[in-house]
CSV table of C-alpha atoms in Angstrom, one decimal:
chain,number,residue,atom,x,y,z
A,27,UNK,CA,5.1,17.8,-2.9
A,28,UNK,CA,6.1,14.1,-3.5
A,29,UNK,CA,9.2,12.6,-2.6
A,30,UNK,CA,10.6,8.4,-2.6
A,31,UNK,CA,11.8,7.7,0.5
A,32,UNK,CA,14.7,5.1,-1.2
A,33,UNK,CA,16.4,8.3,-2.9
A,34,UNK,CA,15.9,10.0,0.1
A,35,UNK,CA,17.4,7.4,2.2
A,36,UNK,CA,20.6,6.8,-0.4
A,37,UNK,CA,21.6,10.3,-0.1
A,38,UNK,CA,21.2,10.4,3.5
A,39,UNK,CA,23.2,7.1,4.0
A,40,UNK,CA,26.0,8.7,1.7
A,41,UNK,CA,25.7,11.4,3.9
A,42,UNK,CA,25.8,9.3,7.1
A,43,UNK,CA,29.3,7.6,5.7
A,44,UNK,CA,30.8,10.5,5.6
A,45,UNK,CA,30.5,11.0,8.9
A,46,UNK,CA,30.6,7.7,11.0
A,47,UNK,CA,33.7,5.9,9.7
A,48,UNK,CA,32.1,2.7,11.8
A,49,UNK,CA,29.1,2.5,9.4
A,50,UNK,CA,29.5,-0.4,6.9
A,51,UNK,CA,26.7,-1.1,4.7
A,52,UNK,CA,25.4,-4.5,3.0
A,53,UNK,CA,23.5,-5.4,-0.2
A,54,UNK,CA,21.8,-8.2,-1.4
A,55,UNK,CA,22.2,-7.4,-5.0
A,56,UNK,CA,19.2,-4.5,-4.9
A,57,UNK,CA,22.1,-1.6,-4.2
A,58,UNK,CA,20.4,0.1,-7.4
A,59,UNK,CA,16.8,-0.5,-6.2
A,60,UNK,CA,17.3,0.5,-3.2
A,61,UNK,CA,19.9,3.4,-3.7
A,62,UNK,CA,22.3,2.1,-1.5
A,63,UNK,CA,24.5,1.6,-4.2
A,64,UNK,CA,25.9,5.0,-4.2
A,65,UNK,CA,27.5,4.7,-0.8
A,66,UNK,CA,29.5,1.9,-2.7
A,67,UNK,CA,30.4,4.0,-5.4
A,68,UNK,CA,31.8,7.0,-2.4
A,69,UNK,CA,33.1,4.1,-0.2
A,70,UNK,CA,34.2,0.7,-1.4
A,71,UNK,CA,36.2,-0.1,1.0
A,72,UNK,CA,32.9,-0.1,3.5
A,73,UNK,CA,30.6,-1.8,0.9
A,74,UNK,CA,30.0,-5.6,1.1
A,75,UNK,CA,28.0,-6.9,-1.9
A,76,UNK,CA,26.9,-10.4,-0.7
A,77,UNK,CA,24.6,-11.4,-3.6
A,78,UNK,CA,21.5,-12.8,-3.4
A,79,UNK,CA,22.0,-14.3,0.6
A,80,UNK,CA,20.4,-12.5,2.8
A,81,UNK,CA,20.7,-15.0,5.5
A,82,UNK,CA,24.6,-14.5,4.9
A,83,UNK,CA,24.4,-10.8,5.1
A,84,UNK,CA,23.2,-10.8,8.3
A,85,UNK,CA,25.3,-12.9,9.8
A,86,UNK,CA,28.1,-10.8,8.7
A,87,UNK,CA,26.7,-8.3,10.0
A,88,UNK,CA,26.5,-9.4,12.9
A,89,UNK,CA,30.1,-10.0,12.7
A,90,UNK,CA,30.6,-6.8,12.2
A,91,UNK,CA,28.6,-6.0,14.9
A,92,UNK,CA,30.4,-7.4,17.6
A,93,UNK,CA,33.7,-6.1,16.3
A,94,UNK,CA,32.6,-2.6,17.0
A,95,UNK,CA,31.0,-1.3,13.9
A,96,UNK,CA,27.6,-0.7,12.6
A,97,UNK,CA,26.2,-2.7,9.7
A,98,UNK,CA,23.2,-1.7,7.6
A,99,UNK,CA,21.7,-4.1,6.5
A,100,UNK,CA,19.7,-3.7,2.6
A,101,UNK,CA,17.0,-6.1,1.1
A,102,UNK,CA,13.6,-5.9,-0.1
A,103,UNK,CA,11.8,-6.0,2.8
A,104,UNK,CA,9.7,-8.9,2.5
A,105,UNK,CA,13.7,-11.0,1.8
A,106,UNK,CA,15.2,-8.7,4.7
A,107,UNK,CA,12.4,-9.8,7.3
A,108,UNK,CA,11.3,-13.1,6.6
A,109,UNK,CA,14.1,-15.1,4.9
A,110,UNK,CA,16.7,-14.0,7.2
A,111,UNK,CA,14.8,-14.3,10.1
A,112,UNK,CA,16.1,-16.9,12.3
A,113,UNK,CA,19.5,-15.0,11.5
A,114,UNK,CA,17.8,-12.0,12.6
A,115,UNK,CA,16.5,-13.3,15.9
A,116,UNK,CA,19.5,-16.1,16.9
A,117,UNK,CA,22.8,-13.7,16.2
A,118,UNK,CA,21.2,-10.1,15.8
A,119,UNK,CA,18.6,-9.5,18.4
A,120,UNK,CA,19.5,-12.5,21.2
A,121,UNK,CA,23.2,-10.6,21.7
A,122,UNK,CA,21.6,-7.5,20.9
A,123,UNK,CA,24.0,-6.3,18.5
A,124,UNK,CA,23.4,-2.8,16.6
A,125,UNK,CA,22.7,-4.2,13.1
A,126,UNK,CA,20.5,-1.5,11.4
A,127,UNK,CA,18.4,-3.7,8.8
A,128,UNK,CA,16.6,-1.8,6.7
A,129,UNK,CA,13.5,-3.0,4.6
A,130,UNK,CA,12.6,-1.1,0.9
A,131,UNK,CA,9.9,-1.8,-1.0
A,132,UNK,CA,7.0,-2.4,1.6
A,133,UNK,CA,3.6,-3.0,1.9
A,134,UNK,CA,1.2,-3.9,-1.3
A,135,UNK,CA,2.5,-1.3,-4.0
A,136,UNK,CA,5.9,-3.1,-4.9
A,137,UNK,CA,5.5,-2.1,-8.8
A,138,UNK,CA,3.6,-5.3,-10.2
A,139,UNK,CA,5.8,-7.9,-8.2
A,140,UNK,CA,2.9,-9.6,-6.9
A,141,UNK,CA,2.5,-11.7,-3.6
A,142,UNK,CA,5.4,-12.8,-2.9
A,143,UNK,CA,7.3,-9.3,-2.6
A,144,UNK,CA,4.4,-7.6,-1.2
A,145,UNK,CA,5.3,-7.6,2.6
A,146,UNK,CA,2.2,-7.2,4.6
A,147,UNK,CA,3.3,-8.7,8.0
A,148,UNK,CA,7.3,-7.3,8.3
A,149,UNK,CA,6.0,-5.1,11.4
A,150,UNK,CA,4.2,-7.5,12.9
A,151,UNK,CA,7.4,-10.0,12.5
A,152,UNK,CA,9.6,-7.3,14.0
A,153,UNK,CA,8.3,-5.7,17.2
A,154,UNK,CA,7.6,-9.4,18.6
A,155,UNK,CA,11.6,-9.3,18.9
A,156,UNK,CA,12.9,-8.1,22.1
A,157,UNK,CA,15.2,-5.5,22.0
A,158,UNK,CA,14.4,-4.8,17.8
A,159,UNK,CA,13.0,-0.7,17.2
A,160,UNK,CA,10.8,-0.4,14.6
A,161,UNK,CA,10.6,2.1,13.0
A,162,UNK,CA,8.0,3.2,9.6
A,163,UNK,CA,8.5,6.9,8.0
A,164,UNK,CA,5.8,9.0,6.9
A,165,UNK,CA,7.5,10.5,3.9
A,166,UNK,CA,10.9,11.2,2.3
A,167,UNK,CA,12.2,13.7,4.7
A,168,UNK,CA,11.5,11.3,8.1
A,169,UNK,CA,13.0,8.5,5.9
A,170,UNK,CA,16.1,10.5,5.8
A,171,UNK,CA,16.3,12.1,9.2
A,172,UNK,CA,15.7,8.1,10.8
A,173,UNK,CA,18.5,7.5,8.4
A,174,UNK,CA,21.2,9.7,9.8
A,175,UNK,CA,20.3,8.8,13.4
A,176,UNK,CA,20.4,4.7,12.7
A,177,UNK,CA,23.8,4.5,14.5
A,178,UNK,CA,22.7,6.4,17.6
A,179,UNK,CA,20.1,4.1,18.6
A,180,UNK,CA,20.9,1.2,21.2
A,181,UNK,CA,20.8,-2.3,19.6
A,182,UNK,CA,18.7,-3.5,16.3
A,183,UNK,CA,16.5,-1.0,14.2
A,184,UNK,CA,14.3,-2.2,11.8
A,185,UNK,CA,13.7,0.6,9.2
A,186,UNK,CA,10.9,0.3,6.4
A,187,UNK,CA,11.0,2.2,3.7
A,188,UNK,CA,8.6,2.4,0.8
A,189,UNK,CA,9.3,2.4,-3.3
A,190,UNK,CA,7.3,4.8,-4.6
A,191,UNK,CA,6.8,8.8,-4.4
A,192,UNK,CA,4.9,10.0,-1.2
A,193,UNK,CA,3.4,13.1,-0.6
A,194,UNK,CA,5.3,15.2,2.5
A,195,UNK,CA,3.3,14.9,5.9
A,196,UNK,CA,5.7,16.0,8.6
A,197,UNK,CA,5.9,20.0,9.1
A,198,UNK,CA,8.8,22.2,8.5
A,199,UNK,CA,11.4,22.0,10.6
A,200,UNK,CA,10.2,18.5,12.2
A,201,UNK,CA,12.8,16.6,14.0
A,202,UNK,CA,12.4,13.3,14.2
A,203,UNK,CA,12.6,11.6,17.5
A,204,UNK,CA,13.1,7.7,17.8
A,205,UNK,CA,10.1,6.9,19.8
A,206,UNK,CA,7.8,10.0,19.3
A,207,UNK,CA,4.6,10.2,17.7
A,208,UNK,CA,3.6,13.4,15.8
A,209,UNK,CA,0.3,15.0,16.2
A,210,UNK,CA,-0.7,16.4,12.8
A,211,UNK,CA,-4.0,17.7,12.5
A,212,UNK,CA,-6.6,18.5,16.1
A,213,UNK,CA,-9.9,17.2,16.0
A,214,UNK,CA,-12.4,15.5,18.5
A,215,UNK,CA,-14.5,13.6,17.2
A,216,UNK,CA,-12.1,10.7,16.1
A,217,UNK,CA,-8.5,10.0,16.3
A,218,UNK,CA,-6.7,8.4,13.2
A,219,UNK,CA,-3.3,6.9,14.2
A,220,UNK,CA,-1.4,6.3,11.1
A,221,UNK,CA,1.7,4.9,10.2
A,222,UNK,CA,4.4,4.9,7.5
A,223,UNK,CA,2.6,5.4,3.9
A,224,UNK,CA,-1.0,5.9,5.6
A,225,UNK,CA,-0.3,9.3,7.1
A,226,UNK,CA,-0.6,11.2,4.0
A,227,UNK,CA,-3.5,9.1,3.4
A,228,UNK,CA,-5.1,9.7,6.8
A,229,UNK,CA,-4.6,13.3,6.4
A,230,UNK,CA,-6.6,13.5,3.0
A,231,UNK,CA,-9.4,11.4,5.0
A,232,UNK,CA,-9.5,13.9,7.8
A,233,UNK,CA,-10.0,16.8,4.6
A,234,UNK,CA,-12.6,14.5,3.4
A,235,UNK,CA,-14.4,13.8,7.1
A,236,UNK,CA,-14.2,18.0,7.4
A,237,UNK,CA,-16.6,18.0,4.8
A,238,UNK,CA,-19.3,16.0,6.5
A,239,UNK,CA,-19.1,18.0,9.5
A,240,UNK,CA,-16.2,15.6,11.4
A,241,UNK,CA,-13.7,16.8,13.1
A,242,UNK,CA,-10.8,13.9,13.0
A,243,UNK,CA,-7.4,14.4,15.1
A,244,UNK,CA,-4.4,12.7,13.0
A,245,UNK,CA,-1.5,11.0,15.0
A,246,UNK,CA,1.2,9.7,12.8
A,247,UNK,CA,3.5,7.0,14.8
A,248,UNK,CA,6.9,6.6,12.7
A,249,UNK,CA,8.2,4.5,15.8
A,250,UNK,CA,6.2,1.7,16.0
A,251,UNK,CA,8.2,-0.3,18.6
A,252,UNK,CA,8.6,1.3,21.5
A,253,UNK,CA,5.1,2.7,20.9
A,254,UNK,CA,4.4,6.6,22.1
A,255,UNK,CA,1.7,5.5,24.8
A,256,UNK,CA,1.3,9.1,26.1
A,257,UNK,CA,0.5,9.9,23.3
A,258,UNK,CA,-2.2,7.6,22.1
A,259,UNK,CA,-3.9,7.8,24.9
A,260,UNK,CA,-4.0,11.6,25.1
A,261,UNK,CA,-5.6,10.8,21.8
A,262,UNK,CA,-8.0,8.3,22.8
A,263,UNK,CA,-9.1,10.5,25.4
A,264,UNK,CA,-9.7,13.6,23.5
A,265,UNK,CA,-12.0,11.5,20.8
A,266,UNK,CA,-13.4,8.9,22.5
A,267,UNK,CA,-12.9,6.6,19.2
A,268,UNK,CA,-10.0,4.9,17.4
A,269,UNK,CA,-8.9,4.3,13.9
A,270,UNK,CA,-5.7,3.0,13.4
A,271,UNK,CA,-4.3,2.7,9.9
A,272,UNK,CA,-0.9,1.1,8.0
A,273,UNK,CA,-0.2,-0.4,4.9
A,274,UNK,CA,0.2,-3.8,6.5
A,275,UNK,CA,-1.7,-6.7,7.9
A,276,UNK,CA,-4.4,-5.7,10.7
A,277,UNK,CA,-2.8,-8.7,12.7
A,278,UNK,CA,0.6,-7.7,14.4
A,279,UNK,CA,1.2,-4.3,13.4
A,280,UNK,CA,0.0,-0.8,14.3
A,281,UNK,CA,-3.7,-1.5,15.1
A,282,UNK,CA,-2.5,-4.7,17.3
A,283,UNK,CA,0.3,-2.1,19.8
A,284,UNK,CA,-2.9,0.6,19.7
A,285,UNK,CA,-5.2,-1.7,21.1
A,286,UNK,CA,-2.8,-3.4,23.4
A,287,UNK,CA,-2.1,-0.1,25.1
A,288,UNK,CA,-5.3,1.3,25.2
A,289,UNK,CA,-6.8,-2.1,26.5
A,290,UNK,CA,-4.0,-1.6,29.2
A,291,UNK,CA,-4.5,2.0,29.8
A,292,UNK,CA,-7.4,3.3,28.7
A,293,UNK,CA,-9.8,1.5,27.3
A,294,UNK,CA,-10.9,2.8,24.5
A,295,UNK,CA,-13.0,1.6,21.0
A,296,UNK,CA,-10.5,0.6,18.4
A,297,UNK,CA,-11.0,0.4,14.5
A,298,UNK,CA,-8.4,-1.0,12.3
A,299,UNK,CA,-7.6,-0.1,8.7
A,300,UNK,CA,-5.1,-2.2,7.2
A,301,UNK,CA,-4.6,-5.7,4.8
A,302,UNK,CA,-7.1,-8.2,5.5
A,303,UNK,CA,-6.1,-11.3,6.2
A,304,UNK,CA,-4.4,-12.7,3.2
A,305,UNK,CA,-1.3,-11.9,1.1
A,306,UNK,CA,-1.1,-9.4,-1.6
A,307,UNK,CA,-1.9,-9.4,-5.4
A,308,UNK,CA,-0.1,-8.2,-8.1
A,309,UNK,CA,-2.1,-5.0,-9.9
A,310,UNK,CA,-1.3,-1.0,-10.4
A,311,UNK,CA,-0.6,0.0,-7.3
A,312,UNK,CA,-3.3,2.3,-6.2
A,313,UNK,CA,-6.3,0.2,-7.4
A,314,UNK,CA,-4.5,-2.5,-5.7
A,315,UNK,CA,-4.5,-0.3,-2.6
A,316,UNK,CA,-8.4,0.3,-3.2
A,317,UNK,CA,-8.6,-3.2,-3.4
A,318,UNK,CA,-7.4,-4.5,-0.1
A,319,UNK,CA,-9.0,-1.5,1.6
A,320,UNK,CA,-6.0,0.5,2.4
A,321,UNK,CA,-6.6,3.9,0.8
A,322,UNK,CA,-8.2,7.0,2.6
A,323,UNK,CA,-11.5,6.2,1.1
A,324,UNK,CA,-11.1,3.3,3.6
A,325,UNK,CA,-9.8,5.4,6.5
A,326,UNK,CA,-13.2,7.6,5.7
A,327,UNK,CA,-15.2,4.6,5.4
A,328,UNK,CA,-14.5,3.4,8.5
A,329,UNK,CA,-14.1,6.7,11.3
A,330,UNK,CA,-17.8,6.9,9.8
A,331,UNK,CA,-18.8,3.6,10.6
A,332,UNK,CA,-17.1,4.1,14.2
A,333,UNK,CA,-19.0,6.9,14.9
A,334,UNK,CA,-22.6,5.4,13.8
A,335,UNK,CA,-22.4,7.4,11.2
A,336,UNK,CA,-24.3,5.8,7.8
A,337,UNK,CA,-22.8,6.9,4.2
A,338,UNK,CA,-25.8,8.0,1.6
């Protein structure tokens, strides 16, 4: 079953408001887009439309912030991340204020809008601030469970949430856990570590590598910043071999904390699945995906290359 994490995440921030009377949210005139808009409709009183400033928006937040409530913050996340940036960094994360910014529409399949809304290096921008979680659902239901616990974590969150329908991936009756990784699927041959929107996909590779005889553990991460480094070593250990994958640039992002820790910890060969070098396109979405190599075709493609393994 396939669910969008943006409806998911309106209905659990209308939910969320009716709860915490601290939590404020902001819009960059994308409310509808994003569905924050209903939470405007429930509370006006906590809605602040700021138009199209996102630079503004946080620094009101921040505000906020530091008068004792808790801002979300809503953009596209390629305008949430790297316009209001320096914001971000100067009067969100240096005071370390609990602004909760929240990033739709990520990675390459942003409905046709081309390059410039495709955000391919938002998690690689993010976890290089100190103090900022980061934190990338696997599906609709984690989406709105990371939703409701936004204002119980300490200081910054960085949420990123994707447009489109995803299949479910976490079990039922999975609580989500700021900081946990979630072992789906036991193998030992090769470990996938996924992220965000590749977790369904690294799943449908493991069916696939099944096939041909490999076994291949999944480890979805939905908090990439702080990383779970228990648990991708116990990973590394039981395979021997790495593939990290995320609908995101290979520089910065999941494949980059992986490696770090394993190159700290236990060494361990590390294969990266993600955006190449370079910015998006604009295109349907999942030949776009097949395009920049970021499909489970690719995950496939590659666990068999990192075991020596040679396709027909």
């Amino acid at each position: 079953m396939s669910a969008a994490m943006r409806d998911a995440y309106g209905a659990a921030l209308l939910e969320l408001g009716g709860i915490r009377p601290d939590v404020v949210v902001l819009d960059a005139d994308l409310g509808n887009s994003i569905r924050c808009d209903a939470f405007g409709q429930r509370y006006p009183d906590r809605y602040i439309e700021v138009g199209i400033a996102e630079q503004n928006m946080v620094g009101v937040a921040a505000g906020l912030a530091a008068c004792g409530l808790v801002p979300v913050v809503n953009s596209f996340a390629v305008f949430a991340v790297c316009r209001a940036l320096d914001q971000i960094r100067t009067s969100v994360c240096q005071p370390g204020l609990p602004v909760k910014i929240v990033g739709s529409y990520s990675g390459l399949a942003v409905s046709k809008g081309g390059s410039t809304h495709a955000s391919v290096e938002d998690i690689a921008i993010m976890r290089a601030l100190p103090g900022m979680t980061v934190i990338v659902p696997g599906d609709a239901a984690e989406a709105a469970q990371a939703t409701r616990l936004l204002p119980e974590i300490p200081g910054p969150v960085y949420l990123r949430l994707y447009r489109n329908a995803v299949p479910a991936v976490v079990p039922e009756g999975y609580r989500f856990q700021p900081g946990r990784a979630v072992p789906l699927r036991p193998g030992r041959d090769v470990a996938i570590i996924s992220t965000g929107t590749m977790t369904a996909r690294a799943l449908e590779a493991a069916r696939r590598l099944a096939q041909r005889g490999v076994e291949a553990a999944v480890l979805h991460v939905p908090t990439v910043k702080p990383l779970d480094a228990e648990a991708v070593v116990e990973a590394a250990e039981a395979c021997g071999v790495v593939v990290t994958a995320e609908e995101h640039s290979v520089i910065g992002g999941l494949g980059a904390a992986v490696a770090e820790c394993l190159g700290e910890r236990r060494p361990t060969p590390v294969h990266r699945v993600g955006v190449p070098d370079r910015y998006g396109e604009s295109g349907p979405d999942e030949a776009l995906l097949a395009h920049m190599g970021v499909d489970a075709a690719a995950i496939e493609r590659q666990a068999l290359a990192a075991l020596g393994i040679k396709l027909p």
